[in-house]
Coordinates of C-alpha atoms and ligand atoms in Angstrom, one line a residue:
M1 CA 127.9 197.5 -109.0
A2 CA 123.9 196.7 -109.1
K3 CA 121.8 198.2 -105.8
I4 CA 118.4 197.3 -104.8
I5 CA 116.5 200.8 -104.5
I6 CA 112.9 200.8 -102.4
K7 CA 110.7 203.2 -101.9
G8 CA 109.0 202.4 -98.3
G9 CA 105.6 202.8 -97.2
K10 CA 103.3 200.8 -99.9
T11 CA 101.2 198.3 -98.4
L12 CA 101.8 194.9 -99.3
N13 CA 99.2 192.8 -100.5
G14 CA 99.3 189.2 -102.0
E15 CA 100.6 185.9 -102.4
V16 CA 104.0 184.7 -102.8
K17 CA 105.4 181.0 -103.3
I18 CA 108.3 180.2 -101.4
S19 CA 111.5 178.8 -103.0
G20 CA 113.2 175.5 -102.5
A21 CA 115.9 175.8 -99.3
K22 CA 119.4 176.8 -100.1
N23 CA 120.5 175.0 -96.9
A24 CA 119.2 171.8 -97.7
V25 CA 120.1 171.8 -101.6
L26 CA 124.1 172.8 -100.7
P27 CA 124.4 169.6 -98.6
I28 CA 122.4 167.1 -101.1
M29 CA 124.4 168.6 -104.4
S30 CA 127.4 168.0 -102.4
A31 CA 126.2 164.1 -101.5
T32 CA 126.0 163.2 -105.1
L33 CA 129.7 163.0 -105.0
L34 CA 129.5 160.1 -102.7
C35 CA 129.2 157.9 -106.0
P36 CA 129.0 157.7 -109.6
G37 CA 125.2 158.3 -111.1
K38 CA 123.1 160.7 -112.7
F39 CA 121.2 162.5 -110.1
T40 CA 118.2 164.9 -110.6
I41 CA 117.3 167.5 -108.0
Y42 CA 113.8 169.1 -108.2
N43 CA 112.6 172.8 -106.7
V44 CA 116.2 174.1 -106.8
P45 CA 116.0 177.6 -106.1
D46 CA 118.4 179.6 -108.8
L47 CA 120.6 181.5 -106.4
R48 CA 124.1 182.3 -106.7
D49 CA 125.4 179.7 -103.9
T50 CA 123.1 177.1 -105.9
R51 CA 125.3 178.0 -109.1
T52 CA 128.9 178.2 -106.8
M53 CA 128.1 174.6 -106.0
M54 CA 127.2 173.6 -109.7
Q55 CA 131.0 175.1 -110.2
L56 CA 132.2 173.6 -107.1
L57 CA 131.0 169.9 -108.9
E58 CA 132.0 170.9 -112.2
I59 CA 135.8 171.4 -110.7
T60 CA 135.5 168.1 -109.1
G61 CA 135.0 166.5 -112.6
A62 CA 131.2 166.1 -112.4
K63 CA 128.6 167.3 -115.1
T64 CA 125.8 169.7 -113.9
S65 CA 123.0 171.5 -115.6
F66 CA 120.2 173.9 -114.2
E67 CA 116.6 174.3 -115.9
N68 CA 113.4 175.3 -114.5
G69 CA 113.8 174.8 -111.1
T70 CA 115.5 171.1 -111.6
V71 CA 119.5 170.4 -111.5
W72 CA 121.0 167.6 -113.2
V73 CA 124.3 166.6 -111.4
D74 CA 126.5 163.6 -113.6
T75 CA 128.9 162.5 -111.0
N76 CA 130.2 159.5 -113.2
N77 CA 133.5 160.9 -114.4
V78 CA 134.6 162.9 -111.2
N79 CA 138.4 162.2 -110.7
N80 CA 139.6 165.6 -108.7
P81 CA 138.5 165.5 -105.0
E82 CA 139.6 169.6 -104.4
A83 CA 137.4 172.3 -103.3
P84 CA 139.6 175.5 -104.2
Y85 CA 140.1 178.7 -102.0
D86 CA 138.2 180.7 -104.7
L87 CA 135.0 178.9 -104.3
V88 CA 135.3 178.2 -100.7
K89 CA 136.2 181.9 -99.8
T90 CA 132.3 183.0 -101.9
M91 CA 130.3 180.1 -99.8
R92 CA 131.7 178.3 -96.6
A93 CA 129.0 175.7 -97.6
S94 CA 131.5 174.5 -100.3
F95 CA 133.2 172.5 -97.1
Y96 CA 130.5 170.1 -97.6
V97 CA 132.2 168.3 -100.0
L98 CA 134.9 167.0 -97.5
G99 CA 132.8 164.2 -96.5
P100 CA 131.8 162.6 -99.3
L101 CA 134.8 163.1 -101.6
I102 CA 137.3 161.2 -98.5
S103 CA 134.5 158.7 -98.3
R104 CA 134.8 158.4 -102.3
F105 CA 138.3 158.6 -103.0
G106 CA 140.2 158.4 -99.5
K107 CA 141.4 161.4 -100.1
V108 CA 140.4 165.2 -100.5
Q109 CA 142.0 168.7 -100.4
V110 CA 139.4 171.2 -99.3
S111 CA 140.6 174.8 -98.4
L112 CA 140.0 176.1 -94.9
P113 CA 137.3 178.5 -94.8
G114 CA 138.5 181.7 -93.3
G115 CA 136.4 183.9 -90.7
C116 CA 133.3 185.8 -91.8
A117 CA 130.7 188.9 -91.0
W118 CA 129.4 186.7 -88.1
G119 CA 133.0 186.1 -86.6
P120 CA 135.5 182.9 -86.7
R121 CA 133.2 180.3 -87.7
P122 CA 135.3 177.5 -86.9
V123 CA 135.3 173.9 -88.6
D124 CA 137.1 172.0 -85.9
Y125 CA 134.1 169.8 -85.0
H126 CA 134.2 168.7 -88.9
L127 CA 137.9 167.9 -88.7
K128 CA 138.0 166.1 -85.2
G129 CA 135.3 164.3 -86.3
L130 CA 137.0 163.2 -89.6
E131 CA 140.2 161.9 -87.6
K132 CA 138.0 159.9 -85.3
L133 CA 137.1 157.9 -88.3
G134 CA 140.6 157.3 -89.0
A135 CA 141.6 160.1 -91.6
N136 CA 145.0 161.5 -91.5
L137 CA 144.7 165.3 -91.5
D138 CA 147.1 168.1 -92.9
L139 CA 147.1 172.1 -93.2
E140 CA 149.3 173.1 -96.3
G141 CA 148.6 176.6 -98.2
G142 CA 145.6 177.1 -96.4
N143 CA 144.2 173.6 -97.4
I144 CA 143.1 170.8 -95.2
L145 CA 144.5 167.4 -96.8
A146 CA 142.7 164.6 -95.7
E147 CA 143.5 161.0 -96.1
A148 CA 142.2 157.6 -95.0
D149 CA 142.8 153.9 -96.6
E150 CA 139.6 153.1 -95.0
L151 CA 137.1 155.1 -92.9
I152 CA 136.2 153.3 -89.6
G153 CA 133.0 153.6 -87.7
C154 CA 133.1 155.2 -84.3
D155 CA 131.4 157.5 -81.6
I156 CA 131.4 161.3 -82.1
H157 CA 129.8 163.7 -79.5
F158 CA 129.3 167.4 -81.0
E159 CA 129.8 169.9 -78.3
F160 CA 127.2 172.0 -80.1
P161 CA 124.6 170.7 -82.4
S162 CA 126.6 171.9 -85.5
V163 CA 124.3 171.8 -89.1
G164 CA 127.4 171.6 -91.5
A165 CA 129.5 169.1 -89.2
T166 CA 126.4 166.7 -88.7
G167 CA 125.9 166.9 -92.4
N168 CA 129.8 166.4 -93.1
L169 CA 130.2 163.7 -91.1
A170 CA 126.9 161.7 -91.8
M171 CA 128.3 162.0 -95.4
A172 CA 131.7 160.7 -94.7
A173 CA 130.2 157.9 -92.7
V174 CA 127.7 156.6 -94.7
R175 CA 130.2 154.0 -96.2
A176 CA 132.7 153.7 -93.2
K177 CA 133.7 150.0 -92.2
G178 CA 131.1 149.0 -89.1
I179 CA 128.5 151.6 -86.9
T180 CA 129.1 155.6 -86.5
R181 CA 127.4 156.9 -84.1
L182 CA 126.7 161.0 -83.8
F183 CA 125.7 162.5 -80.9
N184 CA 124.0 165.9 -80.3
C185 CA 123.3 166.3 -83.8
A186 CA 121.5 169.1 -85.6
K187 CA 118.1 168.5 -86.1
E188 CA 117.3 171.2 -88.8
P189 CA 114.8 170.2 -91.4
E190 CA 117.8 170.6 -93.8
I191 CA 120.1 167.8 -92.2
T192 CA 117.0 165.7 -91.4
Q193 CA 116.2 166.0 -95.3
L194 CA 120.0 165.1 -96.3
C195 CA 119.7 162.1 -94.4
E196 CA 116.9 161.0 -96.2
F197 CA 118.3 161.6 -99.4
L198 CA 121.5 159.9 -98.2
N199 CA 118.8 156.8 -97.2
I200 CA 117.3 156.9 -100.9
M201 CA 121.0 156.6 -102.3
G202 CA 121.1 153.3 -100.1
A203 CA 122.8 154.4 -96.6
N204 CA 121.5 153.1 -93.9
I205 CA 121.1 155.9 -91.2
K206 CA 119.0 155.6 -88.1
G207 CA 117.5 158.3 -85.9
I208 CA 116.8 161.2 -88.3
G209 CA 115.1 163.9 -87.1
T210 CA 116.5 163.0 -83.4
D211 CA 119.6 164.4 -81.9
S212 CA 121.1 160.7 -82.2
L213 CA 122.2 159.3 -85.4
V214 CA 123.2 155.8 -86.0
I215 CA 124.7 155.1 -89.0
E216 CA 125.6 151.5 -90.2
G217 CA 128.2 151.7 -93.3
V218 CA 127.2 150.0 -96.4
K219 CA 129.4 149.1 -99.1
E220 CA 127.6 150.7 -102.0
L221 CA 125.7 153.8 -102.6
N222 CA 123.7 154.7 -105.6
H223 CA 122.0 157.6 -107.6
A224 CA 118.8 159.0 -106.5
D225 CA 116.4 161.7 -107.3
I226 CA 114.7 164.6 -104.6
T227 CA 112.0 167.4 -104.2
V228 CA 113.8 170.3 -102.1
I229 CA 112.2 170.9 -99.3
P230 CA 110.6 174.6 -98.9
D231 CA 112.9 177.5 -97.2
R232 CA 111.8 178.0 -93.9
I233 CA 113.8 181.1 -93.8
E234 CA 112.6 182.8 -97.0
A235 CA 109.2 182.0 -95.6
G236 CA 110.0 183.7 -92.2
T237 CA 111.4 186.6 -94.1
F238 CA 108.6 187.6 -96.2
L239 CA 106.2 186.8 -93.1
M240 CA 108.4 189.4 -91.4
A241 CA 107.9 192.1 -94.0
G242 CA 103.8 191.1 -93.9
A243 CA 104.1 192.2 -90.2
L244 CA 105.2 195.2 -91.0
N245 CA 103.8 196.0 -94.1
G246 CA 100.5 194.4 -95.3
E247 CA 98.6 191.0 -95.6
I248 CA 100.5 188.2 -97.0
K249 CA 100.1 184.6 -98.1
I250 CA 103.2 182.5 -98.3
N251 CA 102.6 179.2 -100.3
N252 CA 104.5 176.1 -101.0
V253 CA 106.1 176.1 -97.1
I254 CA 105.9 173.3 -94.3
P255 CA 104.3 175.3 -91.3
L256 CA 105.8 173.0 -88.7
H257 CA 109.2 174.4 -89.7
L258 CA 108.0 177.6 -88.9
E259 CA 106.1 176.8 -85.6
K260 CA 108.6 179.1 -83.0
V261 CA 108.3 182.1 -85.7
T262 CA 104.7 182.2 -86.3
N263 CA 104.3 181.9 -82.4
K264 CA 106.5 184.8 -82.3
L265 CA 104.8 186.7 -84.7
I266 CA 101.3 185.9 -82.7
E267 CA 102.8 187.5 -79.5
T268 CA 103.3 190.8 -81.5
G269 CA 99.7 190.9 -82.4
C270 CA 100.1 189.8 -86.1
Q271 CA 97.0 187.7 -87.2
I272 CA 97.9 184.0 -88.2
T273 CA 96.2 181.5 -90.4
I274 CA 97.9 178.4 -91.3
N275 CA 97.0 175.9 -94.1
D276 CA 98.5 172.3 -95.0
D277 CA 101.0 174.2 -96.8
S278 CA 100.3 177.8 -96.6
I279 CA 100.7 180.4 -94.1
S280 CA 98.9 183.8 -94.1
I281 CA 99.9 187.1 -91.8
T282 CA 97.7 190.1 -91.1
P283 CA 99.7 192.9 -89.4
P284 CA 98.1 194.5 -86.2
E285 CA 97.6 198.5 -85.5
N286 CA 100.5 198.3 -83.1
L287 CA 103.4 195.6 -83.3
K288 CA 103.9 194.6 -79.5
S289 CA 107.7 194.4 -78.6
V290 CA 108.6 190.9 -77.9
D291 CA 111.6 189.4 -76.9
M292 CA 113.4 186.4 -78.6
T293 CA 116.5 184.1 -78.5
T294 CA 118.1 182.0 -81.3
A295 CA 118.7 178.5 -80.7
V296 CA 118.8 175.3 -82.9
F297 CA 115.8 173.2 -84.4
P298 CA 113.0 173.5 -83.7
G299 CA 113.9 176.7 -81.8
F300 CA 113.9 180.4 -83.3
P301 CA 116.8 180.1 -86.1
T302 CA 119.4 182.5 -86.0
D303 CA 119.0 183.0 -89.6
L304 CA 116.0 185.1 -88.8
Q305 CA 117.5 186.9 -86.0
A306 CA 118.4 190.0 -88.3
Q307 CA 114.9 190.4 -89.7
W308 CA 113.4 190.0 -86.5
V309 CA 115.7 192.8 -84.9
A310 CA 114.1 195.2 -88.1
L311 CA 110.8 194.3 -86.9
M312 CA 111.5 195.1 -83.5
S313 CA 112.7 198.2 -84.8
L314 CA 109.4 199.3 -85.2
S315 CA 107.5 198.0 -82.3
D316 CA 105.6 199.7 -79.8
S317 CA 108.1 199.3 -76.7
S318 CA 111.4 197.8 -76.0
S319 CA 112.7 194.3 -76.7
I320 CA 116.0 191.9 -76.2
V321 CA 117.4 189.7 -78.8
T322 CA 119.9 187.4 -78.0
D323 CA 121.6 185.3 -80.6
I324 CA 123.3 181.7 -78.6
V325 CA 124.4 180.5 -81.8
Y326 CA 126.3 182.9 -83.5
H327 CA 127.6 185.4 -80.9
D328 CA 129.1 187.9 -83.4
R329 CA 126.1 188.1 -85.6
F330 CA 125.1 192.0 -85.7
S331 CA 126.8 193.5 -88.7
H332 CA 123.0 194.7 -90.0
I333 CA 122.8 196.6 -86.3
P334 CA 124.9 199.8 -87.7
E335 CA 122.9 199.8 -91.1
L336 CA 119.2 199.6 -89.3
A337 CA 120.9 202.6 -87.5
R338 CA 121.2 204.6 -90.3
L339 CA 117.4 204.3 -91.0
G340 CA 116.9 205.4 -87.1
A341 CA 116.7 202.3 -85.5
N342 CA 117.5 202.4 -81.5
I343 CA 119.3 199.5 -81.2
K344 CA 122.5 198.5 -78.6
V345 CA 124.5 195.7 -78.6
E346 CA 126.3 194.2 -75.6
K347 CA 127.9 190.6 -76.5
N348 CA 125.6 188.7 -78.2
T349 CA 122.5 190.8 -77.3
A350 CA 121.0 193.9 -79.0
F351 CA 118.7 195.6 -76.8
I352 CA 116.1 197.5 -79.0
R353 CA 113.8 200.5 -78.6
G354 CA 111.0 200.5 -81.3
V355 CA 110.4 203.9 -82.9
D356 CA 107.5 205.5 -84.6
Q357 CA 109.0 205.5 -88.1
L358 CA 112.3 204.6 -90.1
V359 CA 113.5 206.7 -92.7
G360 CA 115.2 205.5 -96.0
A361 CA 119.0 206.2 -96.3
P362 CA 121.8 204.6 -98.5
V363 CA 122.7 201.1 -96.6
M364 CA 125.2 198.2 -97.4
S365 CA 124.3 194.6 -97.0
T366 CA 127.0 192.9 -95.1
D367 CA 125.7 189.3 -95.0
I368 CA 122.0 187.2 -96.8
R369 CA 120.6 187.6 -93.6
A370 CA 121.4 191.0 -92.7
S371 CA 120.2 192.2 -96.4
A372 CA 116.8 190.7 -95.9
A373 CA 116.9 192.7 -92.6
L374 CA 117.4 195.7 -94.3
F375 CA 114.8 195.0 -97.3
I376 CA 111.9 194.6 -94.5
A377 CA 113.1 197.8 -92.7
A378 CA 113.7 199.5 -96.2
L379 CA 109.8 198.3 -97.2
A380 CA 108.3 200.1 -93.9
A381 CA 110.6 203.1 -93.7
K382 CA 109.8 206.4 -94.9
G383 CA 111.5 207.3 -98.1
E384 CA 114.1 206.0 -100.1
T385 CA 116.3 203.3 -99.5
E386 CA 119.8 202.2 -101.5
I387 CA 121.0 198.6 -100.8
S388 CA 124.5 198.2 -102.2
R389 CA 126.5 195.0 -102.3
I390 CA 123.6 193.2 -102.9
Y391 CA 125.3 190.3 -104.4
H392 CA 124.8 188.6 -100.4
I393 CA 121.0 189.0 -100.9
D394 CA 121.6 187.1 -104.3
R395 CA 123.3 184.4 -102.8
G396 CA 120.2 183.2 -100.9
Y397 CA 117.1 184.9 -102.2
E398 CA 115.5 183.8 -105.1
K399 CA 114.0 186.8 -107.5
I400 CA 113.7 188.9 -104.2
E401 CA 112.6 191.5 -106.2
Q402 CA 110.3 190.5 -108.4
K403 CA 108.5 188.5 -105.5
F404 CA 108.1 192.1 -103.6
L405 CA 107.0 193.6 -106.3
G406 CA 104.4 191.4 -106.9
L407 CA 103.0 191.9 -103.6
G408 CA 103.1 195.8 -104.4
A409 CA 106.2 197.0 -103.2
D410 CA 108.2 199.8 -104.9
I411 CA 111.5 198.3 -105.7
R412 CA 113.9 198.2 -108.3
R413 CA 117.5 196.8 -109.2
V414 CA 119.9 199.4 -110.9
S415 CA 123.4 198.4 -112.1
Ligands
UD1_1 C1 124.4 176.4 -91.1 C2 123.7 177.3 -91.9 C3 123.5 178.7 -91.5 C4 123.0 178.8 -90.0 C5 123.9 177.9 -89.5 C6 123.0 177.5 -87.9 C7 124.2 176.1 -94.2 C8 124.9 176.2 -95.2 N1 124.2 177.0 -93.3 O1 125.9 176.9 -90.6 O2 122.6 179.6 -92.2 O3 123.1 180.1 -89.5 O4 123.8 176.4 -89.6 O5 121.7 177.4 -87.9 O6 123.1 175.3 -94.1 N2 130.9 175.7 -84.6 C9 131.9 175.5 -84.0 N3 132.4 174.4 -84.9 C10 132.6 173.8 -85.7 C11 131.3 174.0 -86.3 C12 130.4 175.1 -85.9 O7 132.4 175.9 -83.1 O8 133.3 172.8 -86.3 C13 130.0 176.5 -84.1 C14 129.6 177.6 -84.7 O9 130.7 178.6 -84.7 C15 128.3 178.0 -84.4 C16 127.3 177.3 -83.6 O10 128.7 175.7 -84.1 O11 128.6 179.1 -83.3 C17 126.9 176.8 -85.1 O12 127.0 176.3 -86.1 P1 127.0 175.3 -87.4 O13 125.5 174.6 -86.8 O14 127.9 174.6 -87.5 O15 126.5 176.4 -88.6 P2 126.9 175.9 -90.1 O16 126.6 174.7 -90.6 O17 128.2 176.8 -90.6

């Protein structure tokens, strides 16, 4: 199985182009299932997850192709509203096809995602919302079977502003009869872009970017084209690599999407320069310890929590990191400990005591962002770190070793 080997301690220097956002392109690709048509999606990152979503669309009957960052989807012959376990188990975002397929076909069969490395990750908000819109749901052989002669607009209040449930139910509601109001919605930029895409397709969604969406059902939707927003999580990961290892400029970003992250980095003593679509970082002599609590957007993203823990492992004193979005998302910590990090976890909080030096060791990726944390730590560690199970990183980071090589890292992939 492929591994990444990183010889740490090299000073990084240079510029890196941030790819399109994984978490934006996956729901957008799902949304193409809403109606027959030919769609063009630009700035698509070439990731395992993008390829999995293409496979899933093909299973429903769509035709897809991918070249030079552009994905074409032809949904004219979609006739199989199903998402099988084989794909859903490798990528939970497959669940996004639930909303579009029930909207278009009045029925859908989607495998129920199981737990994951971060804990149970339920989908009850998606299902309760769909029932409220008038769907009948059944669980059979691990699959959710949903059916509705007609979806009818209603009010749905989310207990927590779930990214996936907001996206899924917005897609289910765009053609429902009457008005659907979603309250306590996710405001993540990826959901904002999904709603904008739905409106380009002819939907009528108001309140985009706020926590209340008002969706007036329309009779028809049409094909549309879109350019995917930059990946703020990839961007944040490179900034944190810079905070430990050298001067980096990240290009093709939307700095507003990273405001909480850049503010936190400034608190550590990093020098940050923000331009229209780029951010530069210069690390300090001594990286200060800074507490951090994740939050929904515009707060500090849970998808950068693992990387922040890696960063704080080399800070000058003690810090406390709490994840309020995913309480069990700490599988990176035992691996960071193998490199010499001093971290204790109690419930959803990590207590980190910065050490002077991490030392390379064989470690294992456990999920996408945990792998990114291991990269950051390994780049700074003394000696060689061998990261296994790197298929996790390939799910969410486009050409990661080429990008770090371009910045001067000593990094290689071996089979
Ligand atoms: C998405 C992102 C993921 C990110 C997460 C939070 C994608 C493909 N994935 O995941 O990278 O870490 O947002 O920003 O975009 N919850 C329930 N019931 C539900 C749905 C969610 O209890 O039906 C809870 C979850 O357990 C979690 C919280 O709500 O504690 C937030 O989850 P959610 O925003 O739904 O995450 P995802 O959409 O799965």
